[in-house]
């Protein structure tokens, strides 16, 4: 599924000869069950959810179990929180210099591997924060970073009980890249800085406003594949997140995508394997909810979360985040289909110039994922065919809302999107790829998504959307 920063699809569960032993280490732990509603920023991810529905039922194995004077005459004004004061937010050159010096020292420490350089800038009177940051440094050093730096945006007033004047908050942007990233991943950071004995130190992070990087979420274990970096997040020491198997499966899925799409996309991908669903939600920056269990994986574009669905320029850095519970229930074929679906999103979104409707994104990803799976169309489309027989199937191609797990079951929408690409490819296996390339602006030269989609229907399929939907409904009816 691709989360819209993307929407991906949980693939239907298929019982029978494809069942295998459950992968116990991926079993989800207990987590909050509060209803999920998409955060505005979440809908800016290019969403790639991979649905666990009936079609992957055959791909699913059995489940595992007052005021005071400030410096230079400034006045500290009381705020609503008792005992907390706020210093006049006028930026001072000494504060800006201190912020830049401290954050530059962190960059140098990461690049050089000098742990003492990282620790030197931490508040000696905040042992909990120091211990946490020492662990963060150790996790970061496990990663083959290509870039790690901070850009200081500005400084602002500090809010602290009995805050001295020599306390402020620096707003910075952390930028980093991992192998395969063609653009910076950006994290907004709000860090408290305090002066003690004439020296400045980092003293805390405002977690409510700061964006967490995945290394902030817990212990990391790293496995490098030929075309992937697989990172387990939050797994306790001695546990087995089966990273070597996952890396091999990602590499195999990458080869399948290359065979259909070509090698013009990223040549490496980062795959996160969280310990539980709550950590998966945290990695995506969205609330935890049982609705997420409709998906086995999500491809999340981590950059420019103010964009609506897809990147409007090339090079988004995508992360595939596995949902440990549903993914653990899949057989080898099921995992292969899910990973090929997600890697299709990574490859196509890296070069797409326009944002097509979500049914085009998900239909393309499912078309590539199921193309060589050897499953009959009636089985892959099994989640929507009962609705066809009952006369309750949608008459039009799926809307964006149909792919949102907060609005109900999403497997029928994924089946309908796949059926659309199946219709395109009947007797002409090259047409689905040509249709997608035109719909995302890679050929034809249209300036808007609407123009591109209209041109794709007319030039590649020789019809209009209304005419195509009639053929799609007829094909779906025959299967039912």
Coordinates of C-alpha atoms in Angstrom, one line a residue:
X1 CA 0.0 0.0 0.0
X2 CA 1.1 3.5 -0.7
X3 CA 0.6 6.0 2.1
X4 CA -0.9 9.3 0.7
X5 CA 3.1 10.6 1.9
X6 CA 1.5 7.0 0.4
X7 CA -1.4 3.9 -0.2
X8 CA -0.2 0.3 -0.5
X9 CA -2.3 -2.9 -0.4
X10 CA -2.6 -5.7 2.0
X11 CA -2.9 -8.7 -0.2
X12 CA -5.9 -11.1 0.3
X13 CA -5.3 -14.2 2.4
X14 CA -5.4 -17.5 0.4
X15 CA -5.4 -20.8 2.3
X16 CA -4.3 -24.0 0.8
X17 CA -1.1 -25.3 -0.8
X18 CA 0.6 -21.9 -0.3
X19 CA 0.2 -22.0 3.4
X20 CA 3.5 -22.1 5.4
X21 CA 4.7 -22.0 9.0
X22 CA 3.9 -18.7 10.7
X23 CA 6.9 -16.5 11.3
X24 CA 6.5 -16.0 15.0
X25 CA 9.1 -13.2 15.5
X26 CA 6.8 -10.9 13.5
X27 CA 3.8 -11.4 15.8
X28 CA 2.4 -8.0 16.8
X29 CA 2.4 -7.0 20.4
X30 CA -0.5 -5.4 22.2
X31 CA -1.0 -1.8 21.2
X32 CA -3.6 1.0 21.5
X33 CA -6.8 0.4 19.8
X34 CA -8.1 4.0 19.5
X35 CA -9.9 4.7 16.2
X36 CA -7.6 5.9 13.5
X37 CA -8.2 9.0 11.5
X38 CA -5.6 10.1 9.0
X39 CA -3.4 13.0 10.1
X40 CA -3.3 15.8 7.5
X41 CA 0.3 15.2 7.0
X42 CA -0.2 11.4 6.6
X43 CA -2.4 12.1 3.5
X44 CA 0.6 13.9 2.1
X45 CA 2.7 10.7 2.1
X46 CA 2.4 8.9 -1.2
X47 CA 0.6 5.9 0.3
X48 CA 1.3 2.4 -0.6
X49 CA -0.7 0.0 1.7
X50 CA -0.6 -3.7 0.7
X51 CA -4.0 -5.1 1.7
X52 CA -4.4 -8.4 3.5
X53 CA -7.6 -9.7 2.0
X54 CA -9.0 -12.7 0.3
X55 CA -6.6 -12.9 -2.6
X56 CA -3.7 -13.3 -0.2
X57 CA -5.7 -15.7 1.8
X58 CA -3.9 -18.2 -0.3
X59 CA -0.7 -16.4 0.4
X60 CA -1.3 -16.4 4.1
X61 CA 0.0 -18.9 6.5
X62 CA -1.7 -19.8 9.8
X63 CA -1.4 -16.8 12.2
X64 CA 1.0 -16.8 15.1
X65 CA -0.4 -16.3 18.3
X66 CA 4.7 35.8 38.1
X67 CA 7.5 37.8 36.1
X68 CA 11.2 38.6 36.6
X69 CA 13.9 40.6 34.9
X70 CA 15.8 38.9 32.1
X71 CA 19.0 39.9 30.5
X72 CA 19.4 43.3 29.0
X73 CA 16.1 44.4 30.6
X74 CA 14.0 41.8 28.9
X75 CA 10.8 40.8 30.7
X76 CA 10.0 37.1 31.3
X77 CA 6.2 36.8 30.9
X78 CA 4.2 34.1 32.6
X79 CA 2.4 31.5 30.5
X80 CA -0.6 29.3 31.2
X81 CA 1.4 26.5 32.8
X82 CA 2.1 27.2 36.5
X83 CA 5.7 27.9 37.3
X84 CA 6.7 28.2 33.7
X85 CA 8.1 31.4 32.2
X86 CA 8.9 32.4 28.7
X87 CA 11.7 34.7 27.7
X88 CA 11.2 37.3 25.0
X89 CA 11.8 35.4 21.8
X90 CA 14.0 38.0 20.1
X91 CA 16.9 36.0 18.6
X92 CA 20.4 36.8 20.0
X93 CA 23.6 36.3 18.1
X94 CA 25.2 34.3 20.9
X95 CA 22.3 31.9 21.0
X96 CA 22.4 31.4 17.2
X97 CA 26.2 30.9 17.4
X98 CA 25.8 28.4 20.2
X99 CA 23.1 26.5 18.4
X100 CA 25.1 26.2 15.2
X101 CA 28.3 25.2 17.1
X102 CA 26.5 22.4 19.0
X103 CA 24.7 21.0 16.0
X104 CA 27.8 21.1 13.8
X105 CA 29.6 19.1 16.5
X106 CA 26.9 16.5 16.2
X107 CA 27.5 16.2 12.5
X108 CA 31.2 15.9 12.9
X109 CA 30.8 13.2 15.6
X110 CA 28.5 11.1 13.4
X111 CA 30.8 11.4 10.3
X112 CA 34.0 10.7 12.3
X113 CA 32.4 8.1 14.7
X114 CA 33.7 10.1 17.7
X115 CA 31.2 9.3 20.4
X116 CA 32.9 11.6 22.8
X117 CA 32.3 14.5 20.4
X118 CA 28.6 13.7 20.5
X119 CA 28.5 13.4 24.3
X120 CA 30.4 16.6 25.0
X121 CA 27.5 18.7 23.9
X122 CA 25.0 17.1 26.2
X123 CA 23.8 18.7 29.5
X124 CA 25.8 17.1 32.4
X125 CA 22.8 17.9 34.7
X126 CA 20.3 15.9 32.6
X127 CA 21.5 12.2 33.0
X128 CA 18.3 10.7 31.4
X129 CA 18.7 12.8 28.3
X130 CA 22.4 12.1 28.1
X131 CA 21.8 8.3 28.3
X132 CA 19.1 8.5 25.7
X133 CA 21.3 10.5 23.3
X134 CA 24.2 8.1 23.8
X135 CA 22.0 5.3 22.7
X136 CA 20.8 7.3 19.7
X137 CA 24.4 7.9 18.6
X138 CA 25.2 4.2 18.8
X139 CA 22.1 3.4 16.6
X140 CA 23.0 6.1 14.0
X141 CA 26.5 4.7 13.7
X142 CA 25.0 1.3 12.6
X143 CA 23.7 2.9 9.4
X144 CA 25.6 3.6 6.2
X145 CA 24.7 7.3 6.1
X146 CA 25.6 9.3 3.0
X147 CA 24.6 12.6 4.6
X148 CA 23.9 13.8 8.1
X149 CA 23.6 17.5 9.0
X150 CA 21.6 20.2 10.7
X151 CA 20.4 23.5 9.3
X152 CA 19.5 26.1 12.0
X153 CA 16.2 27.7 11.2
X154 CA 16.1 30.0 14.3
X155 CA 15.9 30.2 18.0
X156 CA 12.9 30.9 20.2
X157 CA 11.9 31.3 23.9
X158 CA 12.2 28.4 26.2
X159 CA 9.4 27.2 28.4
X160 CA 10.6 25.6 31.6
X161 CA 9.8 25.6 35.3
X162 CA 11.8 28.5 36.8
X163 CA 13.7 28.9 33.5
X164 CA 16.8 30.9 33.7
X165 CA 17.4 33.5 31.0
X166 CA 20.2 31.4 29.5
X167 CA 17.8 28.8 28.2
X168 CA 16.4 28.8 24.6
X169 CA 15.0 26.4 22.0
X170 CA 16.7 26.0 18.6
X171 CA 14.5 25.1 15.7
X172 CA 16.7 23.1 13.2
X173 CA 16.2 20.8 10.3
X174 CA 18.0 17.5 10.3
X175 CA 18.8 16.2 6.8
X176 CA 20.1 12.8 6.1
X177 CA 20.4 10.3 3.3
X178 CA 20.8 6.5 3.2
X179 CA 21.9 4.4 0.2
X180 CA 19.4 4.8 -2.6
X181 CA 18.1 8.1 -1.5
X182 CA 18.3 10.7 -4.2
X183 CA 17.0 13.5 -2.0
X184 CA 17.4 14.5 1.6
X185 CA 15.1 13.1 4.3
X186 CA 14.1 16.0 6.4
X187 CA 13.2 16.0 10.1
X188 CA 12.1 19.1 12.0
X189 CA 13.8 19.3 15.4
X190 CA 13.1 21.6 18.4
X191 CA 16.0 21.2 20.9
X192 CA 16.4 23.0 24.3
X193 CA 19.8 24.6 24.8
X194 CA 21.0 25.7 28.3
X195 CA 24.1 27.6 29.6
X196 CA 26.0 26.1 32.5
X197 CA 29.2 27.5 33.9
X198 CA 29.8 29.6 30.8
X199 CA 29.2 26.8 28.3
X200 CA 26.2 25.9 26.2
X201 CA 24.7 22.3 26.2
X202 CA 21.8 20.5 24.5
X203 CA 19.4 19.7 27.3
X204 CA 16.2 18.1 25.8
X205 CA 14.1 17.6 22.7
X206 CA 10.5 18.8 22.4
X207 CA 9.0 15.5 21.3
X208 CA 5.6 17.0 20.7
X209 CA 6.9 19.2 17.9
X210 CA 10.0 17.3 16.7
X211 CA 9.8 14.7 13.9
X212 CA 11.3 11.4 15.1
X213 CA 13.8 9.6 12.9
X214 CA 13.4 5.8 13.0
X215 CA 16.6 5.5 15.1
X216 CA 14.8 7.5 17.9
X217 CA 12.2 4.7 18.2
X218 CA 14.3 1.9 19.7
X219 CA 17.2 -0.4 19.2
X220 CA 18.3 -1.1 15.6
X221 CA 19.5 -4.2 13.9
X222 CA 20.8 -3.8 10.3
X223 CA 21.1 -6.2 7.3
X224 CA 22.5 -5.1 4.0
X225 CA 21.2 -6.7 0.8
X226 CA 22.3 -6.2 -2.8
X227 CA 19.4 -3.7 -3.4
X228 CA 18.2 -3.0 0.1
X229 CA 19.0 -1.9 3.6
X230 CA 16.7 -3.8 6.1
X231 CA 16.5 -2.3 9.5
X232 CA 14.7 -3.9 12.5
X233 CA 13.3 -1.3 14.9
X234 CA 12.7 -1.9 18.6
X235 CA 13.5 -5.6 18.7
X236 CA 15.1 -6.8 22.0
X237 CA 18.6 -8.2 22.1
X238 CA 18.7 -11.8 21.1
X239 CA 15.4 -11.8 19.2
X240 CA 15.3 -12.9 15.5
X241 CA 13.5 -10.5 13.2
X242 CA 14.6 -12.7 10.2
X243 CA 16.3 -9.8 8.5
X244 CA 18.5 -12.0 6.3
X245 CA 15.5 -13.7 4.8
X246 CA 13.7 -10.4 4.3
X247 CA 16.7 -8.9 2.6
X248 CA 16.9 -11.8 0.2
X249 CA 13.2 -11.5 -0.5
X250 CA 13.5 -7.8 -1.1
X251 CA 16.3 -8.4 -3.6
X252 CA 14.3 -11.0 -5.4
X253 CA 11.3 -8.6 -5.6
X254 CA 13.5 -5.8 -6.9
X255 CA 14.6 -8.1 -9.7
X256 CA 10.9 -8.8 -10.6
X257 CA 10.2 -5.0 -10.7
X258 CA 13.2 -4.3 -12.8
X259 CA 12.0 -7.0 -15.3
X260 CA 8.7 -5.2 -15.8
X261 CA 9.5 -1.6 -15.2
X262 CA 13.1 -1.3 -16.0
X263 CA 16.1 -0.1 -14.0
X264 CA 15.5 3.7 -14.2
X265 CA 14.4 3.9 -10.5
X266 CA 16.4 3.8 -7.2
X267 CA 18.8 0.9 -7.0
X268 CA 18.4 0.5 -3.3
X269 CA 15.5 0.8 -0.8
X270 CA 15.3 1.1 2.9
X271 CA 12.9 -1.5 4.5
X272 CA 11.9 -1.0 8.2
X273 CA 10.8 -4.0 10.2
X274 CA 9.2 -2.6 13.4
X275 CA 8.7 -4.9 16.5
X276 CA 5.0 -4.1 16.7
X277 CA 2.2 -2.2 15.1
X278 CA 2.6 0.8 17.5
X279 CA 6.2 1.2 16.3
X280 CA 5.1 0.9 12.7
X281 CA 2.6 3.8 13.3
X282 CA 5.3 5.8 14.9
X283 CA 7.7 5.2 12.0
X284 CA 5.0 6.5 9.7
X285 CA 4.2 9.5 11.9
X286 CA 0.5 8.5 12.3
X287 CA -1.7 7.3 15.2
X288 CA -1.8 3.6 16.0
X289 CA -5.1 1.9 15.2
X290 CA -6.5 -1.6 14.4
X291 CA -7.3 -0.2 11.0
X292 CA -3.7 -0.5 10.1
X293 CA -4.0 -4.3 10.3
X294 CA -5.7 -4.2 6.9
X295 CA -2.2 -3.6 5.5
X296 CA 0.9 -5.8 5.4
X297 CA 3.2 -3.0 4.4
X298 CA 3.3 0.7 3.6
X299 CA 5.6 2.6 1.3
X300 CA 5.9 6.1 2.7
X301 CA 7.5 9.0 0.9
X302 CA 9.3 10.8 3.7
X303 CA 10.0 14.0 2.0
X304 CA 7.9 17.2 1.4
X305 CA 4.9 16.1 3.5
X306 CA 3.1 19.2 2.4
X307 CA 2.5 17.5 -1.0
X308 CA -0.8 15.9 -1.6
X309 CA -0.1 12.5 -2.9
X310 CA 2.9 11.9 -5.1
X311 CA 6.0 13.9 -5.6
X312 CA 5.6 16.5 -8.3
X313 CA 9.4 16.3 -8.9
X314 CA 11.7 13.3 -9.0
X315 CA 13.7 11.7 -6.3
X316 CA 11.4 11.2 -3.3
X317 CA 13.1 9.1 -0.6
X318 CA 10.8 6.3 0.1
X319 CA 10.7 3.8 3.0
X320 CA 8.9 0.5 3.0
X321 CA 7.6 -0.2 6.5
X322 CA 6.3 -3.7 7.2
X323 CA 3.3 -4.4 9.4
X324 CA 4.7 -7.1 11.7
X325 CA 1.4 -8.9 12.4
X326 CA -0.1 -9.3 8.9
X327 CA 3.3 -9.7 7.2
X328 CA 4.2 -12.6 9.5
X329 CA 1.1 -14.5 8.4
X330 CA 2.1 -14.5 4.7
X331 CA 3.7 -17.5 2.9
X332 CA 6.8 -17.0 0.8
X333 CA 4.6 -16.2 -2.3
X334 CA 2.6 -13.8 -0.3
X335 CA 5.6 -11.9 1.0
X336 CA 7.0 -11.8 -2.6
X337 CA 3.8 -10.3 -3.9
X338 CA 3.7 -7.7 -1.1
X339 CA 7.3 -6.7 -1.5
X340 CA 7.0 -6.5 -5.3
X341 CA 4.0 -4.2 -4.9
X342 CA 5.8 -1.9 -2.5
X343 CA 9.0 -1.8 -4.6
X344 CA 6.9 -0.9 -7.7
X345 CA 5.8 2.2 -5.8
X346 CA 9.4 3.1 -4.9
X347 CA 10.6 2.7 -8.5
X348 CA 7.7 4.5 -10.2
X349 CA 7.3 7.3 -7.7
X350 CA 11.0 8.2 -8.0
X351 CA 10.5 9.3 -11.6
X352 CA 6.8 10.2 -11.8
X353 CA 6.3 13.9 -12.7
X354 CA 2.5 14.0 -12.1
X355 CA 0.2 12.5 -9.5
X356 CA -2.3 10.2 -11.1
X357 CA -5.5 8.9 -9.4
X358 CA -4.8 6.4 -6.6
X359 CA -6.4 3.6 -8.6
X360 CA -3.7 4.1 -11.2
X361 CA -0.9 3.9 -8.6
X362 CA -2.3 0.8 -6.8
X363 CA -3.4 -0.9 -10.0
X364 CA 0.1 -0.6 -11.5
X365 CA 1.7 -1.9 -8.3
X366 CA -0.6 -4.9 -8.1
X367 CA -0.2 -5.6 -11.9
X368 CA 3.5 -5.9 -11.4
X369 CA 3.3 -7.8 -8.2
X370 CA 0.8 -10.4 -9.5
X371 CA 2.1 -10.6 -13.1
X372 CA 4.2 -13.7 -12.5
X373 CA 2.6 -15.0 -9.4
X374 CA 0.7 -17.8 -11.3
X375 CA -2.6 -17.1 -9.6
X376 CA -5.9 -17.1 -11.6
X377 CA -7.7 -13.8 -12.0
X378 CA -10.7 -14.9 -10.1
X379 CA -8.6 -15.6 -7.0
X380 CA -6.7 -12.3 -7.2
X381 CA -10.0 -10.4 -7.6
X382 CA -11.8 -12.5 -4.9
X383 CA -12.4 -9.5 -2.6
X384 CA -14.7 -7.7 -5.1
X385 CA -16.4 -10.5 -7.0
X386 CA -19.0 -11.3 -4.2
X387 CA -20.1 -7.6 -4.4
X388 CA -20.5 -8.0 -8.2
X389 CA -22.7 -11.1 -7.7
X390 CA -24.8 -9.2 -5.2
X391 CA -25.1 -6.2 -7.4
X392 CA -23.3 -4.0 -4.9
X393 CA -20.0 -3.5 -6.7
X394 CA -19.1 0.2 -7.5
X395 CA -19.9 1.2 -11.1
X396 CA -16.8 3.4 -11.3
X397 CA -13.1 3.0 -10.7
X398 CA -12.1 3.4 -7.0
X399 CA -11.8 6.8 -5.4
X400 CA -9.0 7.9 -3.1
X401 CA -11.4 7.3 -0.1
X402 CA -11.9 3.7 -1.1
X403 CA -8.2 3.1 -0.3
X404 CA -8.4 4.6 3.1
X405 CA -8.7 2.0 5.9
X406 CA -10.4 4.5 8.1
X407 CA -13.4 4.4 5.9
X408 CA -13.8 0.6 5.9
X409 CA -12.5 -2.5 4.0
X410 CA -10.0 -1.5 1.3
X411 CA -9.4 -4.9 -0.3
X412 CA -12.2 -4.5 -2.9
X413 CA -10.7 -1.2 -4.1
X414 CA -7.3 -2.9 -4.6
X415 CA -8.9 -5.8 -6.5
X416 CA -10.8 -3.3 -8.8
X417 CA -7.6 -1.4 -9.5
X418 CA -5.8 -4.6 -10.4
X419 CA -8.7 -5.7 -12.6
X420 CA -8.4 -2.4 -14.5
X421 CA -4.8 -3.1 -15.4
X422 CA -5.7 -6.6 -16.2
X423 CA -8.2 -5.4 -18.8
X424 CA -5.6 -3.1 -20.3
X425 CA -3.1 -5.9 -20.6
X426 CA -5.4 -8.5 -22.2
X427 CA -3.5 -9.5 -25.4
X428 CA -1.3 -6.5 -25.0
X429 CA 1.1 -6.9 -22.0
X430 CA 3.0 -3.7 -22.9
X431 CA -0.1 -1.4 -22.6
X432 CA -0.4 -1.2 -18.8
X433 CA 3.2 0.1 -18.5
X434 CA 2.6 2.5 -21.4
X435 CA -0.6 3.7 -19.8
X436 CA 1.1 4.4 -16.5
X437 CA 4.0 6.2 -18.0
X438 CA 1.7 8.5 -19.8
X439 CA -0.5 9.0 -16.8
X440 CA 2.4 10.2 -14.7
X441 CA 3.8 12.6 -17.3
X442 CA 6.8 10.6 -18.4
X443 CA 5.6 10.6 -22.1
X444 CA 3.3 12.8 -24.1
X445 CA 4.1 16.2 -22.4
X446 CA 0.7 17.0 -20.7
X447 CA 0.9 19.7 -18.0
X448 CA -1.8 18.4 -15.6
X449 CA -2.8 15.1 -14.1
X450 CA -6.2 15.3 -15.7
X451 CA -4.8 15.9 -19.1
X452 CA -2.3 13.1 -18.7
X453 CA -5.0 10.6 -17.7
X454 CA -7.3 11.6 -20.6
X455 CA -4.4 11.3 -23.0
X456 CA -3.5 7.9 -21.6
X457 CA -7.0 6.6 -22.2
X458 CA -7.2 8.0 -25.7
X459 CA -3.6 7.3 -27.0
X460 CA -2.8 4.0 -25.3
X461 CA -6.3 2.4 -25.0
X462 CA -8.1 4.1 -27.9
X463 CA -11.1 5.0 -25.7
X464 CA -12.3 7.4 -23.0
X465 CA -12.5 6.7 -19.3
X466 CA -16.3 6.1 -19.6
X467 CA -15.7 3.6 -22.4
X468 CA -12.9 1.9 -20.5
X469 CA -15.1 1.6 -17.3
X470 CA -17.7 -0.2 -19.4
X471 CA -15.1 -2.8 -20.6
X472 CA -13.8 -3.1 -17.0
X473 CA -17.3 -3.7 -15.6
X474 CA -18.0 -6.3 -18.3
X475 CA -14.7 -8.1 -17.5
X476 CA -15.5 -8.1 -13.8
X477 CA -18.9 -9.5 -14.5
X478 CA -17.5 -12.4 -16.5
X479 CA -15.1 -13.3 -13.7
X480 CA -18.0 -13.2 -11.2

